[in-house]
Coordinates of C-alpha atoms in Angstrom, one line a residue:
X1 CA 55.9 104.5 86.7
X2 CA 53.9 101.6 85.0
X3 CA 54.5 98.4 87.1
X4 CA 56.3 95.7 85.3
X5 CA 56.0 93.3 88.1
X6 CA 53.3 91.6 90.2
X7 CA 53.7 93.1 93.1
X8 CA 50.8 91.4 94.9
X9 CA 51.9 90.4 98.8
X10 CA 55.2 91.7 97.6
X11 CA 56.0 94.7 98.8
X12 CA 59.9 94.8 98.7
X13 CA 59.3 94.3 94.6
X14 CA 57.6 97.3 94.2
X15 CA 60.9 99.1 95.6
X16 CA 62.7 97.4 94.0
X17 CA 60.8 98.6 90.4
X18 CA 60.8 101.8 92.1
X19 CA 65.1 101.7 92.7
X20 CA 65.2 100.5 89.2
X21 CA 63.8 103.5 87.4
X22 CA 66.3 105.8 89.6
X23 CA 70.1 106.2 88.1
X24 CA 71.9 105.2 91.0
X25 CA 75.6 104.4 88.7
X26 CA 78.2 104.4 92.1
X27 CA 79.4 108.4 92.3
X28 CA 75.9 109.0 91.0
X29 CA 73.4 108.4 94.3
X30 CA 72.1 111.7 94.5
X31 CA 68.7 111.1 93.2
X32 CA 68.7 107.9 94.6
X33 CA 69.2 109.9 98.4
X34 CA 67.0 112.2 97.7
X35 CA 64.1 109.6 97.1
X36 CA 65.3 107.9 100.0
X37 CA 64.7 111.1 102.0
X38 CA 61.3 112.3 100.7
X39 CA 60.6 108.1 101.7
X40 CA 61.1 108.8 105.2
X41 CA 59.5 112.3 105.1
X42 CA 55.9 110.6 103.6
X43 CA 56.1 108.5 106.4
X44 CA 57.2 110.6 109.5
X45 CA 60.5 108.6 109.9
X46 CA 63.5 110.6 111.2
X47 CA 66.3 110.1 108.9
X48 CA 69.8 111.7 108.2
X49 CA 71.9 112.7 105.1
X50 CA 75.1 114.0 104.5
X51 CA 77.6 115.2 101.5
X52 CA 78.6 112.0 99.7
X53 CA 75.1 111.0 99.6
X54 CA 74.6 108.1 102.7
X55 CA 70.9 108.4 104.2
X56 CA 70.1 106.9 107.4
X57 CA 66.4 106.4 108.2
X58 CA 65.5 105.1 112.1
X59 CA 62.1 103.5 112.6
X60 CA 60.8 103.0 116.0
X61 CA 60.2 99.6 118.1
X62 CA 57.3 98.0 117.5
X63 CA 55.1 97.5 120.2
X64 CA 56.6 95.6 122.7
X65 CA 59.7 95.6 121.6
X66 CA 60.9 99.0 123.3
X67 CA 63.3 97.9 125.4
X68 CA 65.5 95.9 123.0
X69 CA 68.4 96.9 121.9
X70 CA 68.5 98.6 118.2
X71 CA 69.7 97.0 115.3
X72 CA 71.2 98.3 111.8
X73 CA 70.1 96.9 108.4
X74 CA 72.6 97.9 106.1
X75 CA 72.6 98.1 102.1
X76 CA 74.0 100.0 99.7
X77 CA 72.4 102.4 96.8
X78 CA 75.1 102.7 94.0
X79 CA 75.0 99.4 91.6
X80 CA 78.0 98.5 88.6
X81 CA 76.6 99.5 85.3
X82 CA 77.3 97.4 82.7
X83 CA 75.6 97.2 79.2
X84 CA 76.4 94.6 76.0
X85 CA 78.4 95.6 73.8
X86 CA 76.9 98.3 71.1
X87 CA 74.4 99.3 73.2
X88 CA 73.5 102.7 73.6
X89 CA 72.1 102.6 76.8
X90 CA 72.8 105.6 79.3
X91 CA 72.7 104.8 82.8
X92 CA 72.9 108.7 83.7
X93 CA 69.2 109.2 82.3
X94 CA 67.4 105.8 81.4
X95 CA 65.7 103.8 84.2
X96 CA 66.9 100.1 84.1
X97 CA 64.2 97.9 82.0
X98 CA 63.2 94.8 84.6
X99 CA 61.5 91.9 83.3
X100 CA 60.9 88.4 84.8
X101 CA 61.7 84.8 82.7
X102 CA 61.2 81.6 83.8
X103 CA 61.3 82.3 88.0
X104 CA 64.0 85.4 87.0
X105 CA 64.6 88.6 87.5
X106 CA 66.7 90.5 84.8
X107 CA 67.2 93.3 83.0
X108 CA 66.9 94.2 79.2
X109 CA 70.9 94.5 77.8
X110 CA 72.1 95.6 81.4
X111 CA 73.6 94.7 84.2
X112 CA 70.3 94.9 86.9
X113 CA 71.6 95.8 90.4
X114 CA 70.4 93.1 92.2
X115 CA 73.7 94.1 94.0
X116 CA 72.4 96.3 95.9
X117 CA 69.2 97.0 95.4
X118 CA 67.5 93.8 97.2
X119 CA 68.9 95.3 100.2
X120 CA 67.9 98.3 100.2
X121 CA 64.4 97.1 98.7
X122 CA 63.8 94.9 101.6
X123 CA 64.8 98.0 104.0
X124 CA 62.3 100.5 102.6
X125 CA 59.5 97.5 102.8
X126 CA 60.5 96.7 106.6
X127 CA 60.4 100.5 106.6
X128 CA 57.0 101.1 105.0
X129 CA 55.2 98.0 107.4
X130 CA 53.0 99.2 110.2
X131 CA 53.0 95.9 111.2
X132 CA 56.4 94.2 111.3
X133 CA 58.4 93.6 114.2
X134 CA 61.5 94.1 115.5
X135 CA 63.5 96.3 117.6
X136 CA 64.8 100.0 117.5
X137 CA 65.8 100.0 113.6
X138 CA 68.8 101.9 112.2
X139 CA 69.0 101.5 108.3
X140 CA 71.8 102.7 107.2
X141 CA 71.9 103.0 103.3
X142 CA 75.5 103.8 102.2
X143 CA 77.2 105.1 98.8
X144 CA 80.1 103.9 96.7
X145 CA 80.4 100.6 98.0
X146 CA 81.5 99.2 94.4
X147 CA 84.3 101.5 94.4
X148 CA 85.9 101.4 97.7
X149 CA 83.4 101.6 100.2
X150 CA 83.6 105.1 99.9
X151 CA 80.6 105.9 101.8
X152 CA 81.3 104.0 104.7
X153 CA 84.7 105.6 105.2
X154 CA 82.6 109.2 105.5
X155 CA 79.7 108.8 107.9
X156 CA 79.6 109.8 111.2
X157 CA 79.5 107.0 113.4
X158 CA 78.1 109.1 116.3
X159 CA 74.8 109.0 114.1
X160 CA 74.2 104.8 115.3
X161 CA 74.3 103.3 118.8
X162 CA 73.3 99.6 117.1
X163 CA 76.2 97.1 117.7
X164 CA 73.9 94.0 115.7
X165 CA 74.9 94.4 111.9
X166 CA 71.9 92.8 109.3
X167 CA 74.2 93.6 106.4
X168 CA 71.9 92.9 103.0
X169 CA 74.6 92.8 100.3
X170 CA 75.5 89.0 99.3
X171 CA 74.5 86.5 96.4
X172 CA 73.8 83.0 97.9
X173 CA 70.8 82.4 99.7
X174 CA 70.9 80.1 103.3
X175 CA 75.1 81.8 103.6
X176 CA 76.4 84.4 105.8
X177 CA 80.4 84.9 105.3
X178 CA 82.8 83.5 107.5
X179 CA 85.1 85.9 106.3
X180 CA 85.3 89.5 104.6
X181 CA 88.3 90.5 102.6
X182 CA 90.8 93.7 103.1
X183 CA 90.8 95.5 99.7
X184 CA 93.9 98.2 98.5
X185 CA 92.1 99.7 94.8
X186 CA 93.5 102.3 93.0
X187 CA 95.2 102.7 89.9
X188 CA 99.3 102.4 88.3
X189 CA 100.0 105.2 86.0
X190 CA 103.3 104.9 83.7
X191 CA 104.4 107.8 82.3
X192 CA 104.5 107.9 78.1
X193 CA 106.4 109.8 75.8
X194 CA 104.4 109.8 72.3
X195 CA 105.5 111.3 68.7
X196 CA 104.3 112.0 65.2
X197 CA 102.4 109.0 63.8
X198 CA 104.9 107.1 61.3
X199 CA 103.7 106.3 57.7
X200 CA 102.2 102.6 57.2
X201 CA 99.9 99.9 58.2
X202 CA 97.6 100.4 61.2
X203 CA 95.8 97.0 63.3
X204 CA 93.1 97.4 65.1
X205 CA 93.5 94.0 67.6
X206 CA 90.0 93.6 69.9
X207 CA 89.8 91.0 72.1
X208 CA 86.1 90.3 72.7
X209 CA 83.1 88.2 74.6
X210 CA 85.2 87.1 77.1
X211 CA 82.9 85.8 80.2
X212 CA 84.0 89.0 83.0
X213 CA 82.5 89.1 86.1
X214 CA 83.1 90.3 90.1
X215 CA 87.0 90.9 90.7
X216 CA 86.3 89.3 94.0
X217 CA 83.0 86.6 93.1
X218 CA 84.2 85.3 90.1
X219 CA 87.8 86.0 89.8
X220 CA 88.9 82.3 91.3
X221 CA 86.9 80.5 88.5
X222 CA 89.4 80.3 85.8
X223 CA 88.1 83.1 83.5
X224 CA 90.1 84.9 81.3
X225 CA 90.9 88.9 81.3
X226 CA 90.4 90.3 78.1
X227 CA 93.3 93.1 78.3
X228 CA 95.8 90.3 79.6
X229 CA 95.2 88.6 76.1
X230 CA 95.4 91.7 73.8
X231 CA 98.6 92.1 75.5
X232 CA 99.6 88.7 75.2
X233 CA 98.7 88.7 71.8
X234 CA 100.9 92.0 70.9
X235 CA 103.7 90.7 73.0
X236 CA 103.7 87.3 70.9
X237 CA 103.7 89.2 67.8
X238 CA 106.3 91.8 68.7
X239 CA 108.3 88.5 69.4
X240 CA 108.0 86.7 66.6
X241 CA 108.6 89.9 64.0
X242 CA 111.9 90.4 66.3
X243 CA 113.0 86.8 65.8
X244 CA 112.1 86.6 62.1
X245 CA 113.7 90.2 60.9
X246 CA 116.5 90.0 63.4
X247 CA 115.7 93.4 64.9
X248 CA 115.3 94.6 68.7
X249 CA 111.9 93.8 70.1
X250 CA 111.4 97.3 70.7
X251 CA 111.7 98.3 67.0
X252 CA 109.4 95.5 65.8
X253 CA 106.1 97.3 66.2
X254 CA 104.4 100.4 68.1
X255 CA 101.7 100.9 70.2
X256 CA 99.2 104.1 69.2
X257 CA 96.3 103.4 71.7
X258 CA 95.5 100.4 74.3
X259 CA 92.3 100.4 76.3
X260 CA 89.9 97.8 77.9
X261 CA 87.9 97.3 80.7
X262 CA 85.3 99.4 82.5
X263 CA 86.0 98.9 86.0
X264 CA 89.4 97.8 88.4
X265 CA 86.5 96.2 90.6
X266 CA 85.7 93.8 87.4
X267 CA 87.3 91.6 85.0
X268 CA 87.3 93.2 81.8
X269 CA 85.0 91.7 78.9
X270 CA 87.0 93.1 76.4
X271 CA 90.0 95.6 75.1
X272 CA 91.6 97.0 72.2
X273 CA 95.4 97.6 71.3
X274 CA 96.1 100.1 68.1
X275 CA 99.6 99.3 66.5
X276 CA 101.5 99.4 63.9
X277 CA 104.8 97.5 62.4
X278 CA 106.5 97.2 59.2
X279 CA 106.2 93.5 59.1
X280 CA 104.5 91.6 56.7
X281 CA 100.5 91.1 57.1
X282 CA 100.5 87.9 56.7
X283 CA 103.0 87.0 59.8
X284 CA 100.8 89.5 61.8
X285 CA 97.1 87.9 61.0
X286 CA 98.8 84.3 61.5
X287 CA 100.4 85.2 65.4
X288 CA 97.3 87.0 66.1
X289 CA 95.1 84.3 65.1
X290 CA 97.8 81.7 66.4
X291 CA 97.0 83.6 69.8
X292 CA 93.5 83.2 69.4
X293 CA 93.6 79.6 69.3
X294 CA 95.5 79.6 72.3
X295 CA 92.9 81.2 74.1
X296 CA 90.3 79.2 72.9
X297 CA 92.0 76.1 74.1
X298 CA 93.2 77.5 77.1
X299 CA 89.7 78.7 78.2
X300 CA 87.6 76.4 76.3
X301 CA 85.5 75.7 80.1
X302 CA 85.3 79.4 81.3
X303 CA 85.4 81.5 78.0
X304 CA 83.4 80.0 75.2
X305 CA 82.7 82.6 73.3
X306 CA 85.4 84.8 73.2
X307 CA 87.2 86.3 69.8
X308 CA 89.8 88.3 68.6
X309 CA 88.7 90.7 65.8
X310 CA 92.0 92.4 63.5
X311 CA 90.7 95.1 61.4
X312 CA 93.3 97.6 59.1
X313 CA 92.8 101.5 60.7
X314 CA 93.7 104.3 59.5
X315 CA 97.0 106.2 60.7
X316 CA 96.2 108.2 63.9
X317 CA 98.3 111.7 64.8
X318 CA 100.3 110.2 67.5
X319 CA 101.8 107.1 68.7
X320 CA 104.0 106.1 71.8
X321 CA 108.0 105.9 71.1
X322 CA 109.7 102.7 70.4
X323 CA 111.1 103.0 74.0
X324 CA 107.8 104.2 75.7
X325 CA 105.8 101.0 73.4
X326 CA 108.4 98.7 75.1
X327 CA 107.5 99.7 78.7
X328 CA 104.0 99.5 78.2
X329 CA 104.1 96.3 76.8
X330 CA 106.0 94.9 79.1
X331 CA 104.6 96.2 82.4
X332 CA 101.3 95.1 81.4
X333 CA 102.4 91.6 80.4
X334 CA 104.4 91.3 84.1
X335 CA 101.7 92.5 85.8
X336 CA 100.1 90.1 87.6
X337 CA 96.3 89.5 87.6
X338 CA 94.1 86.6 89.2
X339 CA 94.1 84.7 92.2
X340 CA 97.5 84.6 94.4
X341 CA 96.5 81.4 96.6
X342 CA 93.3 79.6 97.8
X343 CA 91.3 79.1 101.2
X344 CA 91.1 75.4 102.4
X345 CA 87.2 75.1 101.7
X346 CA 85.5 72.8 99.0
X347 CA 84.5 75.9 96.9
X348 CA 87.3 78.1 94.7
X349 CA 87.4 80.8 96.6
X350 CA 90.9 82.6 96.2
X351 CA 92.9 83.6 99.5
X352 CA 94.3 86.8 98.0
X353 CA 93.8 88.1 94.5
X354 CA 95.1 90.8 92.3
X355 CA 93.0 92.1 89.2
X356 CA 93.6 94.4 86.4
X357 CA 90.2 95.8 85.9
X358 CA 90.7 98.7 83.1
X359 CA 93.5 100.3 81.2
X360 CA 93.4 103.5 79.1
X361 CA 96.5 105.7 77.3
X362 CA 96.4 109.6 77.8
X363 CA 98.1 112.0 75.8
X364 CA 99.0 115.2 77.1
X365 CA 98.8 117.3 73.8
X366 CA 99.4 120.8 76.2
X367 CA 102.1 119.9 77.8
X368 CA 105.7 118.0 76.8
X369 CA 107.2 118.9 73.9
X370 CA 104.0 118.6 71.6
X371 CA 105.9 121.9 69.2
X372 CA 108.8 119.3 68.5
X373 CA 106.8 116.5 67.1
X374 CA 106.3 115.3 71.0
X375 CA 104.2 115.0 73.8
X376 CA 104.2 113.7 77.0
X377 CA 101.4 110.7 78.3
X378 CA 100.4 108.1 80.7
X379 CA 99.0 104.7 80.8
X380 CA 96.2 104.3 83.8
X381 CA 95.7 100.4 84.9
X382 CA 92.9 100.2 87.0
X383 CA 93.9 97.7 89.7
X384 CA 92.8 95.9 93.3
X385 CA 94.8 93.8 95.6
X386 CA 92.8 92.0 98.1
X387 CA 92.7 88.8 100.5
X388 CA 91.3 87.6 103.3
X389 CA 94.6 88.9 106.1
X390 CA 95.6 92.5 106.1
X391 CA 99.2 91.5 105.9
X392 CA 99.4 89.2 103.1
X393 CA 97.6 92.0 101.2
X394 CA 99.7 94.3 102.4
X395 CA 103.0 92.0 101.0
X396 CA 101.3 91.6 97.5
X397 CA 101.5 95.7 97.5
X398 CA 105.2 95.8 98.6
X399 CA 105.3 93.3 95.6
X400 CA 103.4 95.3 92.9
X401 CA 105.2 98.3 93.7
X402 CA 108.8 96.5 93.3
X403 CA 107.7 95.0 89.8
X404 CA 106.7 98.8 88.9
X405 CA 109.8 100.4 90.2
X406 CA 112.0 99.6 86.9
X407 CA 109.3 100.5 84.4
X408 CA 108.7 104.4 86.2
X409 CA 105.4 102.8 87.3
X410 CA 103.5 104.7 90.2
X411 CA 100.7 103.2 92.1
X412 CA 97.8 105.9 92.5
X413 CA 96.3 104.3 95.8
X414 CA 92.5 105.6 96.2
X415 CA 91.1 103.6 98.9
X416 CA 91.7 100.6 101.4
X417 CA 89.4 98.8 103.6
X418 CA 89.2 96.3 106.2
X419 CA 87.3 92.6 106.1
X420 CA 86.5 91.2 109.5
X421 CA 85.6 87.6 110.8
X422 CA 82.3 86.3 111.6
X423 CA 82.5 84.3 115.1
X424 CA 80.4 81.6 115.2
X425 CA 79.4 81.6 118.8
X426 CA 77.8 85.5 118.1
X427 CA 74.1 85.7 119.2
X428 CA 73.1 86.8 116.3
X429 CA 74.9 84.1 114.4
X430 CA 73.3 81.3 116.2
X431 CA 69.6 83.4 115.3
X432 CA 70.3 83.3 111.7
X433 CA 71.4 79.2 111.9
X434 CA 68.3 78.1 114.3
X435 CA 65.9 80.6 111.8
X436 CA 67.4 78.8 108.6
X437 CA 67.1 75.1 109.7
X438 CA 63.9 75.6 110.9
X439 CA 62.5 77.0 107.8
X440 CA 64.0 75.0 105.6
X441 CA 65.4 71.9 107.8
X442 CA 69.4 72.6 106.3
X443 CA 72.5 74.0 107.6
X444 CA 73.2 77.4 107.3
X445 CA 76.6 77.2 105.0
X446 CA 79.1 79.2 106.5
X447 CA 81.2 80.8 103.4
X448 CA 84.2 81.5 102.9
X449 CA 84.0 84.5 100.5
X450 CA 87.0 86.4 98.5
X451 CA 84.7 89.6 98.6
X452 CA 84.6 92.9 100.6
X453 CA 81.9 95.2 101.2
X454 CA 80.6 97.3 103.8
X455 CA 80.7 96.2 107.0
X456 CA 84.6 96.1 108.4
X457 CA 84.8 99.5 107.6
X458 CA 81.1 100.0 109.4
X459 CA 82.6 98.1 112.4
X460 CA 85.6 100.0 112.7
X461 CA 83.5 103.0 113.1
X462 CA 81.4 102.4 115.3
X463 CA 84.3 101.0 117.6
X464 CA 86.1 104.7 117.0
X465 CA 82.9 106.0 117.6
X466 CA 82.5 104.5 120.8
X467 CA 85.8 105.6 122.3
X468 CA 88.5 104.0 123.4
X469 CA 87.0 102.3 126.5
X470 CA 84.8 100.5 124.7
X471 CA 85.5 96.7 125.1
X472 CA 82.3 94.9 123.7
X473 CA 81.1 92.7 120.6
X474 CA 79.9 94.1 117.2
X475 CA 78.1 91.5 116.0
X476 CA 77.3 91.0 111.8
X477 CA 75.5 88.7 109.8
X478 CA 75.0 88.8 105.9
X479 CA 71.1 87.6 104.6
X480 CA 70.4 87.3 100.9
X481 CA 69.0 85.9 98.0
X482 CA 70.2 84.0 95.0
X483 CA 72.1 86.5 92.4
X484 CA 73.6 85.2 89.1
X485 CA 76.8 86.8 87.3
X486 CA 76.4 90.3 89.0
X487 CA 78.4 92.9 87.3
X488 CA 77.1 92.1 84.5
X489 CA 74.4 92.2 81.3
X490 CA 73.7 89.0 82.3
X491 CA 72.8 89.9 86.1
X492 CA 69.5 87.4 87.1
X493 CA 68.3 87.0 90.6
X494 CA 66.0 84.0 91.7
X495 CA 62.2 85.6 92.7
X496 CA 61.5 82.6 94.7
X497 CA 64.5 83.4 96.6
X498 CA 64.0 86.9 96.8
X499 CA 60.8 86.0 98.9
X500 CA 62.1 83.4 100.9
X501 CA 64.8 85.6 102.3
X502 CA 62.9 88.5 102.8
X503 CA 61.0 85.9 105.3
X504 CA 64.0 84.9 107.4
X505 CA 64.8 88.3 107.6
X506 CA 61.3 89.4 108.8
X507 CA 61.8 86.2 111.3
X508 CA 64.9 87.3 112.2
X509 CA 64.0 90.5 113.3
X510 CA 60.9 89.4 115.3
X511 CA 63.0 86.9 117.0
X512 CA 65.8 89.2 118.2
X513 CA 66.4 89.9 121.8

């Protein structure tokens, strides 16, 4: 690999070049394991891998330091992979292209994985220095974090006897988070019923450009969600032809294909709904662009550059029934899909939240009654409930799953995990404030955050782990630098950050008892 970077007195950088030229897509973190594991083979480190791909790597005490009790660093290796539109881009083969701009870090036309790979960067470099000092270490580098802490919920906890948590996944510098947030993600699936492809004028309606982001970072900030608007759109116009021809709503147009979004972990940048109706063009172009208007008012401060794009296609084999066009409308119009209620804090962080990350249609052309003209389908919605108490989450689900009863709508359910809450009056709490002020003379801000990540589900295990006699603390904290729109093309983090943090954390870990 050709450095990109100046790594000079910088040796987290270099790993984190190094991370960058390894596809590491969440599902995908077998290479990225498998370098982890010849890392602590070079160096002599004992380390441990199992079948989903987690690699823990233990480094002895320093000298001096023997007697302490360990301590687990703790990042994850799978990042979101998002590209801009067109792109052709594959994140299976191509290593991601870094670059630095004005104090930046970013990457060229993707997202970069700043989320996680600071993290685990850091780890490898605490790793890799015969000097530093701490106590026993235990770095535990886990998989699928963005799509339901799936690796967390596999290891075995009998591999850690740490109860100190440095977890290194977050976006603000000089934060930890008060609060983590319980998570239910799967996906609804409503069943379809689709026929021979009628005679007439296809539309092609993309909704486009619209500003995305973190289901759980960016979700309480007022952006808008691309396949919410297509369907709005559609929904207006199905209206409006009903109204003006005096027909049923369900005869006024019909849906042949409806997709969006990428993942049910982000709001979707854009999506596309393929109908057709009898109506004339010029009432559809004028509710469609009507629509567009809307949004461009409506989301003038959070959505700038978002547009809707109608283009004439050409008639496709199959399209849903009037009856199963209806439901799919409908459902996806009732479905609720941004924040539920807020936390009491000067920021706009969202109590609970739902989001609909990404919606596709499937055909079944095997099964059904595909030899009469028919065939059988389903709609998949991506989709996340999550907020900061297990039980209010848990009553949004009751909620989601009444609103889908009428419409046939199943909810797929493919993971759940817990938050936790920081106390204040932890030892290792207090570390992090008193190594903070005095490097910097502020206040540690103490956040509330609408996001989840690894470490509830890491606490729980070790507390199973430890049996049921075990009565003490686990105690967390959350260290890292400034990272701009993650989950996205437009992904930045701050390089003067980057090396200030890795500074408290080197602090930290020379100051721990």
């Amino acid at each position: 690999m050709n450095p990109v970077l100046d790594h000079a007195n910088r040796p987290y950088l270099k790993f984190f070049e190094e991370i960058c030229a390894i596809p590491h897509e969440s599902f995908h973190e077998k290479a990225i394991s498998e370098y982890l594991v010849n890392f602590a083979r070079e160096r002599g480190l004992r380390y441990y891998t199992d079948a989903v791909w987690n690699v823990v790597i233990w480094k002895p005490a320093s000298p001096g330091c023997e007697d302490l009790p360990p301590v687990m660093l703790q990042a994850h290796t799978d990042m979101v992979c998002e590209k801009e539109p067109g792109s052709d881009f594959d994140f299976d083969t191509d290593p991601i292209r870094v670059y630095e701009e004005a104090g930046w870090l970013k990457a060229r036309g993707t997202s970069l994985g700043a989320d996680d790979g600071y993290g685990v960067a850091y780890m490898l470099a605490i790793l890799d220095d015969p000097d530093a000092v701490h106590p026993p270490l235990e770095c535990f580098f886990s998989v699928q974090e963005e799509v339901g802490i799936g690796g967390p919920r596999h290891m075995d906890y009998s591999q850690f006897s740490a109860r100190r948590i440095i977890n290194l996944d977050g976006v603000e510098e000089g934060s930890t988070n008060l609060l983590q947030t319980t998570v239910i993600g799967g996906e609804w699936e409503l069943p379809l019923e689709y026929e021979t492809a009628p005679k007439g004028i296809y539309y092609l309606l993309r909704t486009e450009n619209f500003s995305a982001g973190h289901a759980s970072v960016d979700i309480g900030l007022g952006r808008g969600n691309a396949i919410k608007w297509a369907v709005r759109a559609v929904k207006t116009l199905q209206k409006k032809i009903a109204e003006t021809e005096g027909c049923a709503p369900a005869e006024a147009l019909r849906i042949a294909d409806l997709s969006g979004g990428t993942l049910r972990n982000n709001i979707p940048r854009s999506a596309a709904i393929l109908f057709t109706t009898e109506a004339d063009p010029a009432l559809v172009r004028d509710v469609i662009f009507e629509t567009e208007r809307q949004a461009l008012a409506e989301q003038a401060a959070y959505d700038p550059d978002l547009a809707f794009f109608l283009e004439a296609k050409a008639a496709p084999d199959a399209v849903l029934t009037a009856e199963s066009s209806r439901r799919a409308l409908d459902f996806l119009f009732l479905l609720p899909s941004g924040p539920e209620s807020m936390l009491p804090c000067e920021r706009r962080v969202p109590k609970a939240s739902r989001n609909l990350g990404n919606v596709r249609c499937e055909m079944d052309l095997c099964g059904g009654c595909a030899a009469a003209g028919r065939a059988e389908g389903v709609l998949r919605a991506g989709y996340l409930f999550r907020g900061a108490y297990k039980a209010q989450v848990e009553s949004l689900f009751e909620e989601g799953k009444l609103l889908a009863e009428p419409f046939g709508a199943v909810y797929d359910e493919e993971y759940r995990y817990s938050g936790y809450n920081l106390n204040e009056d932890w030892p290792l709490v207090k570390l992090w404030k008193d190594v903070y002020k005095e490097a910097t003379g502020k206040d540690l801000y103490m956040k509330y955050t609408h996001g989840g990540n690894d470490v509830g589900t890491i606490m729980e295990g070790l507390r199973k782990a430890a049996g049921p006699d075990f009565c003490g603390t686990i105690e967390a904290i959350g260290v890292s630098p400034d990272i701009l729109h993650v989950h996205t093309p437009q992904e930045a983090m701050d390089l003067a950050s980057f090396e200030r943090t890795y500074g408290y954390l080197t602090t930290i870990l020379k100051r721990l008892k």
